[in-house]
Structure formats: structure tokens, C-alpha cells
C-alpha positions as MATLAB code, in Angstrom:
seq = 'RQSRTLFAAVEFGVFDLLHGSPQTAPSLAKAVGARPEPLKRLLDACCSLGLLTLQEELYSNTELAAAYLRRASPRTLTGYILYSNRVLYRLWSNLEDAIREGSPRWTQTFGAEGSIFDHFFASDEAKAAFLAGMHGFGLLSSPSVVRLFNLNRFRHLVDLGGGTGHLVIAACERYGNLRGTLFDLPAAAGYAKPYVEASPARERIAIQAGDFFTDALPPADLYAVGRILHDWNEEKVQALLQKIHTALPPGGGLLIVEAVLDDGGCGPPWALMQSLNMLVCTEGRERTGDEYRGLLERAGFTAVDVRRTGGAHDCILALKPAT';
ca = [
      -7.188  -78.659   -8.950;
      -5.870  -81.904  -10.372;
      -8.679  -83.855   -8.686;
     -11.394  -81.596  -10.077;
      -9.822  -81.788  -13.542;
     -10.070  -85.575  -13.413;
     -13.576  -85.494  -11.928;
     -14.887  -83.123  -14.612;
     -13.432  -85.190  -17.460;
     -15.048  -88.342  -16.084;
     -18.376  -86.575  -15.511;
     -18.363  -85.399  -19.152;
     -17.578  -88.936  -20.316;
     -14.504  -87.743  -22.220;
     -12.651  -91.041  -21.856;
     -15.691  -93.045  -22.985;
     -16.081  -90.902  -26.106;
     -12.395  -91.238  -27.008;
     -12.261  -95.025  -26.722;
     -11.036  -96.245  -30.104;
     -11.936  -92.906  -31.728;
      -9.530  -89.943  -31.421;
     -11.394  -86.638  -31.700;
     -10.814  -82.901  -31.838;
     -11.837  -80.511  -29.092;
     -14.750  -79.075  -31.157;
     -16.199  -82.541  -31.853;
     -15.939  -83.517  -28.194;
     -17.463  -80.203  -27.136;
     -20.470  -80.843  -29.361;
     -20.856  -84.354  -27.927;
     -20.779  -83.240  -24.279;
     -22.641  -79.944  -24.677;
     -19.747  -77.644  -23.828;
     -17.983  -74.702  -25.465;
     -14.901  -75.760  -27.472;
     -12.308  -73.392  -25.997;
     -12.997  -74.130  -22.298;
     -13.222  -77.847  -23.039;
      -9.859  -77.655  -24.819;
      -8.369  -76.281  -21.595;
      -9.728  -79.312  -19.739;
      -8.418  -81.718  -22.387;
      -4.970  -80.095  -22.395;
      -4.893  -80.299  -18.603;
      -5.686  -84.024  -18.888;
      -2.750  -84.346  -21.283;
      -0.498  -82.758  -18.670;
      -1.736  -85.315  -16.117;
      -0.890  -88.235  -18.403;
      -4.522  -89.115  -19.109;
      -4.736  -87.994  -22.750;
      -2.378  -87.486  -25.669;
      -2.642  -84.878  -28.440;
      -1.423  -85.387  -31.988;
      -2.439  -83.268  -34.971;
      -5.341  -81.772  -32.986;
      -6.724  -85.227  -32.161;
      -7.055  -86.281  -28.519;
      -6.663  -89.944  -27.518;
      -6.791  -91.902  -24.274;
      -3.567  -93.069  -22.702;
      -3.399  -96.722  -21.624;
      -3.999  -95.596  -18.035;
      -7.191  -93.758  -18.936;
      -8.443  -96.578  -21.145;
      -8.009  -99.058  -18.296;
      -9.448  -97.088  -15.385;
     -11.449  -94.092  -16.604;
     -13.911  -95.670  -19.048;
     -17.222  -96.823  -17.629;
     -17.187 -100.000  -19.756;
     -13.697 -101.116  -18.711;
     -13.600 -104.203  -16.455;
     -11.092 -102.326  -14.283;
     -13.047  -99.065  -14.189;
     -12.690  -96.684  -11.266;
     -15.313  -94.283  -12.590;
     -17.862  -95.253   -9.943;
     -15.493  -94.276   -7.162;
     -14.423  -91.136   -9.037;
     -18.027  -90.008   -9.538;
     -18.762  -90.731   -5.862;
     -15.665  -88.709   -4.927;
     -16.858  -85.792   -7.038;
     -20.523  -85.807   -6.064;
     -20.205  -86.821   -2.411;
     -16.705  -86.804   -0.899;
     -15.646  -83.480   -2.398;
     -18.671  -81.825   -0.805;
     -18.227  -83.556    2.550;
     -14.588  -82.492    2.694;
     -15.619  -78.853    2.315;
     -16.882  -79.149    5.903;
     -13.742  -80.781    7.313;
     -13.214  -78.010    9.869;
     -16.632  -78.595   11.411;
     -16.014  -82.352   11.458;
     -12.838  -81.705   13.441;
     -14.574  -79.305   15.840;
     -17.499  -81.641   16.506;
     -15.963  -85.074   15.875;
     -18.823  -86.294   13.707;
     -19.573  -86.995   10.027;
     -20.920  -84.237    7.816;
     -23.873  -85.876    6.016;
     -26.568  -83.737    7.665;
     -24.630  -80.517    7.292;
     -23.731  -81.178    3.658;
     -26.838  -82.871    2.281;
     -29.511  -82.235    4.910;
     -29.877  -86.003    5.379;
     -29.859  -88.184    8.473;
     -28.844  -91.844    8.677;
     -25.704  -93.902    8.176;
     -23.279  -93.695    5.291;
     -24.909  -96.707    3.653;
     -28.319  -95.042    3.617;
     -26.781  -92.489    1.267;
     -24.785  -94.938   -0.840;
     -27.921  -96.998   -1.475;
     -30.393  -94.114   -1.784;
     -31.124  -95.033   -5.421;
     -30.316  -97.877   -7.791;
     -28.031  -95.567   -9.775;
     -26.113  -94.446   -6.683;
     -25.830  -98.021   -5.448;
     -24.562  -99.358   -8.777;
     -22.034  -96.533   -9.186;
     -20.682  -96.918   -5.667;
     -20.354 -100.714   -5.845;
     -18.741 -100.569   -9.289;
     -16.249  -98.074   -7.913;
     -15.498 -100.281   -4.922;
     -14.988 -103.213   -7.282;
     -12.479 -101.336   -9.423;
     -10.709 -100.116   -6.306;
     -10.680 -103.657   -4.895;
      -9.103 -105.045   -8.056;
      -6.062 -102.896   -7.270;
      -5.535 -104.478   -3.836;
      -7.263 -107.851   -3.452;
      -4.907 -109.929   -5.652;
      -1.888 -108.720   -3.670;
      -3.682 -109.153   -0.337;
      -4.439 -112.849   -0.882;
      -0.774 -113.472   -1.714;
       0.532 -111.963    1.539;
      -0.388 -115.025    3.604;
      -0.515 -118.699    2.683;
      -4.227 -119.479    2.995;
      -3.958 -123.142    1.962;
      -4.724 -124.241    5.530;
      -8.287 -122.865    5.248;
     -11.222 -124.499    3.493;
     -14.073 -121.947    3.566;
     -13.726 -118.179    3.397;
     -16.702 -115.936    4.217;
     -16.182 -112.339    3.103;
     -18.283 -110.132    5.406;
     -19.543 -106.996    3.675;
     -17.845 -108.257    0.522;
     -19.601 -105.956   -1.952;
     -19.006 -107.224   -5.472;
     -16.804 -110.066   -4.240;
     -13.390 -108.948   -5.480;
     -11.641 -110.305   -2.357;
     -13.342 -113.699   -2.193;
     -12.947 -114.076   -5.966;
      -9.215 -113.331   -5.802;
      -8.778 -115.785   -2.907;
     -10.685 -118.625   -4.565;
      -8.877 -118.099   -7.864;
      -5.512 -118.341   -6.113;
      -6.319 -121.253   -3.780;
      -7.927 -124.126   -5.656;
      -9.217 -125.949   -2.547;
     -10.875 -122.889   -1.041;
     -14.639 -122.342   -1.100;
     -16.002 -118.860   -0.636;
     -19.184 -117.110    0.445;
     -19.881 -113.438   -0.103;
     -22.057 -112.089    2.738;
     -23.485 -108.589    2.414;
     -26.643 -106.548    2.844;
     -29.550 -107.527    0.563;
     -29.258 -104.159   -1.184;
     -25.681 -104.955   -2.194;
     -25.455 -108.738   -2.509;
     -27.381 -108.929   -5.776;
     -24.815 -106.777   -7.535;
     -22.088 -109.378   -6.980;
     -23.639 -112.035   -9.217;
     -22.177 -110.934  -12.599;
     -18.711 -110.505  -11.086;
     -18.818 -113.953   -9.485;
     -20.180 -115.582  -12.632;
     -17.298 -114.113  -14.652;
     -14.714 -115.813  -12.399;
     -13.180 -119.205  -13.241;
     -13.758 -120.058   -9.543;
     -17.508 -119.344   -9.736;
     -18.494 -122.948   -8.895;
     -16.835 -122.536   -5.488;
     -18.324 -119.131   -4.605;
     -21.774 -118.577   -3.088;
     -23.639 -115.316   -2.385;
     -25.685 -114.890    0.781;
     -27.589 -111.796    1.896;
     -27.447 -110.682    5.513;
     -26.309 -108.124    8.072;
     -23.127 -109.118    9.891;
     -24.107 -107.044   12.926;
     -27.542 -108.606   13.463;
     -27.659 -111.952   11.607;
     -25.902 -115.230   12.311;
     -22.662 -115.521   10.347;
     -22.350 -118.307    7.759;
     -20.048 -121.094    9.054;
     -16.409 -120.712    7.994;
     -12.877 -121.381    9.140;
     -11.712 -118.053    7.687;
     -13.607 -114.760    7.751;
     -12.550 -111.611    5.928;
     -13.447 -107.967    6.532;
     -12.104 -105.711    3.819;
     -12.454 -101.948    4.345;
     -15.179 -102.619    6.910;
     -13.700 -101.967   10.353;
     -12.639  -98.413    9.521;
     -16.327  -97.471    9.116;
     -17.186  -98.028   12.781;
     -16.293  -96.871   16.279;
     -14.378  -99.005   18.781;
     -17.478 -100.374   20.495;
     -18.992 -101.713   17.264;
     -15.656 -103.020   15.993;
     -15.033 -104.855   19.255;
     -18.510 -106.394   19.165;
     -18.045 -107.564   15.574;
     -14.617 -109.056   16.293;
     -16.044 -110.906   19.290;
     -18.901 -112.236   17.148;
     -16.456 -113.474   14.493;
     -14.236 -115.094   17.124;
     -17.223 -116.931   18.599;
     -18.317 -118.172   15.153;
     -14.870 -119.521   14.221;
     -13.771 -123.094   14.976;
     -10.524 -123.562   16.941;
      -7.595 -122.649   14.703;
      -9.776 -120.522   12.429;
      -8.654 -117.162   11.126;
      -9.704 -113.603   10.399;
      -8.285 -111.614    7.471;
      -8.517 -107.823    7.806;
      -7.837 -105.483    4.881;
      -7.408 -101.826    5.826;
      -5.050  -98.877    5.432;
      -2.870  -99.381    8.522;
      -1.286  -96.337   10.147;
       2.359  -96.377   11.190;
       2.868  -97.055   14.896;
       3.815  -93.419   15.449;
       0.592  -92.319   13.773;
       2.251  -89.916   11.301;
       2.163  -92.038    8.157;
       1.752  -93.298    5.582;
       0.132  -90.285    3.879;
      -2.542  -92.374    2.113;
      -3.744  -93.887    5.387;
      -3.839  -90.499    7.115;
      -5.868  -88.964    4.296;
      -8.219  -91.930    4.493;
      -8.580  -91.470    8.235;
      -9.711  -87.872    7.679;
     -12.061  -89.207    5.012;
     -13.581  -91.536    7.600;
     -14.091  -88.517    9.869;
     -16.262  -86.644    7.372;
     -18.069  -89.829    6.186;
     -18.464  -92.212    9.121;
     -18.070  -92.761   12.848;
     -14.853  -94.705   12.228;
     -11.163  -94.094   11.545;
      -7.967  -95.782   10.403;
      -5.854  -97.477   13.095;
      -2.274  -98.510   13.775;
      -1.158 -102.111   13.767;
      -0.881 -102.021   17.555;
      -4.448 -100.700   17.855;
      -5.744 -103.552   15.718;
      -3.662 -106.006   17.719;
      -5.228 -104.744   20.944;
      -8.778 -105.016   19.561;
      -8.123 -108.520   18.263;
      -6.479 -109.808   21.414;
      -9.329 -108.484   23.548;
     -11.690 -110.465   21.327;
      -9.640 -113.629   21.965;
      -7.448 -113.798   18.858;
      -3.763 -114.678   18.971;
      -0.857 -114.744   16.505;
      -1.819 -111.352   15.049;
       0.361 -110.726   11.974;
       0.312 -107.267   10.337;
       1.805 -107.048    6.849;
       2.240 -104.205    4.362;
       1.295 -104.610    0.716;
       3.172 -101.541   -0.486;
      -0.151 -100.248   -1.822;
      -3.187  -98.442   -0.478;
      -4.402 -101.301    1.725;
      -2.553 -103.547    4.134;
      -3.480 -106.889    5.620;
      -3.757 -108.511    9.042;
      -4.212 -112.218    9.770;
      -5.324 -113.188   13.266;
      -5.963 -116.734   14.528;
      -8.288 -118.229   17.082;
      -6.322 -120.525   19.426;
      -6.424 -124.171   18.343;
      -7.319 -125.337   21.854;
];
């Protein structure tokens, strides 16, 4: 109920309309094409969730809503919220069948074949909304991720499947001697340009289009895969890790950003919910630190270090032997 309250308010653009201009329920209802009394229920519910305030019949955004729930905010999460409402919410309605059959629910839910990315990039609007959402989501984790390990030893980071570049941007802004390359599908790579150009580290960041499964990887002494491995089954993950290991020079590293399950598999709650999300969306899943360690060691990596951020995504650094 709380999720759908948030989703509906974002769909109506309530937080955009209230930016810098407190309004009454009737004026908002007229703007969004809704009846005043039902909309007032939605607005009051948003107040109870800490998203709006009400004073003398005027609704206003809280600081939280202004930062994350306006489409024009640089930290916006609206793309991910709209994707959650329009796509994930519907996929999750078929969770039972996903559990029975062990497969994603795209065909059942939308009557569409293909991979998850075929649906994300089905139109320019869907692509832009999804990537903007991933960027806002990444801004919550990438700055803390690049602080977990001292990356000063590395000179060139290639972020595989880097989307809008939030991870490579955060790394290059923190480490002044680091160069970065964002490597992603042609359909996605072009959307990174404005984000990279807005960074003070833009002169050290390049954008290159390609498919990390089928194309040669750009040379680097540090690769990163952020929220990538959980999309794929063990066979594809193992093949990708082996490809990265082969491309690295001796002593090179791989940075993995994922929601890591506890070794017992029963926590943390966020990672377990995300693992079920992967079930309805993809062929992948979330994994424990030991499972990642096993995959990495089979690919030839050593010194696998798993660290918690205290947030939604954790981080693993694995090294290729120096000799």
C-alpha cells in the first residue's frame, strides 16, 4: 500500500508541481486531472509517509521528496520508481509462477519474448526513464563504494555495463590519477555523455560502446561490474569473469558491486528481496560472499575481499596474481 501510494504520487507528478509552489488539494487535482477528495486522500497519505507537509490547507514537498521525487532533481529516483510501478509491480504479481517454473515472467506478464534489456530499451522514453532511475540509484551507493578500497594503485578503470557512469565518475573524482572508461551497449552509452560532462573529472573519462559478452574489452588494470553479475546465470557469470581475468595485466583488479547475501543465506532483507526481484526479471540471482569467492577463484582471481557498505549494495575487490 505504501509503495503504490508513492508510485501514484510520482505518476501524477505531484512532487514536480509542488516544487517551490505550495498548493491546495483542489488546485493540484485540477492540474493532474483528478477529483479533489480522492486526491486529498493520496496527499494526506504522502504526508503520513514523510513525503509532504500540510499547513493551512497548502501541501509542500519535504526535503526528501524535493531531492529524490522530482523529475528535474539531479538526484532523482523517479525513473526507477516509474519502472517499479509500470514493470516490476506487474512482474511481481506472478511471483508464484516464477517460483514454480524458475524463470522470469516477461512473457506471462507482457506477452513479450527476449531479455530484460530488450524491454528496458523498447523505446527512447523507456530507455531514458530506466537509465535516469539507475543513475539516481547509483548516486546513493557509488560514492561509498569507491571509498571502501584504496584504488590509488590502479591507473585505468573500465566500468563494464556502466550505464550513466555514476561509478566511474565517483571513482575518478575521488582518485585524481585514475582514468576511466565507461563501456556499455550502444543503446545505453550515449545517455552517459551529459552526466560525464557535468563531472569535474570529465577530462579523464571516456565513453565507449560495446557488448562485454561479445566484444573485446578495453585495456585496463581495473575493471568494474556494478549490478551486472546478478542479471545472469552461473555459466554466463563464469564466462564473463574468465574474460575479465584474461584481459587484466598481472596484479590487475576487478571491483564488483552487488547486494551480497549473508553466508547463511537468510539476510540481509534488502538483498533477499532483490534476489526475488531477479527471479521475476532475469535469469540471475543475488549471491553470498562465499559464492562470489568461488566464482572468482575458479576464474583465476586471488585475494578476494568482500566488504559491506551498510547500504543497499556491497563491494568485492578481487586481484589477478602479480606473477
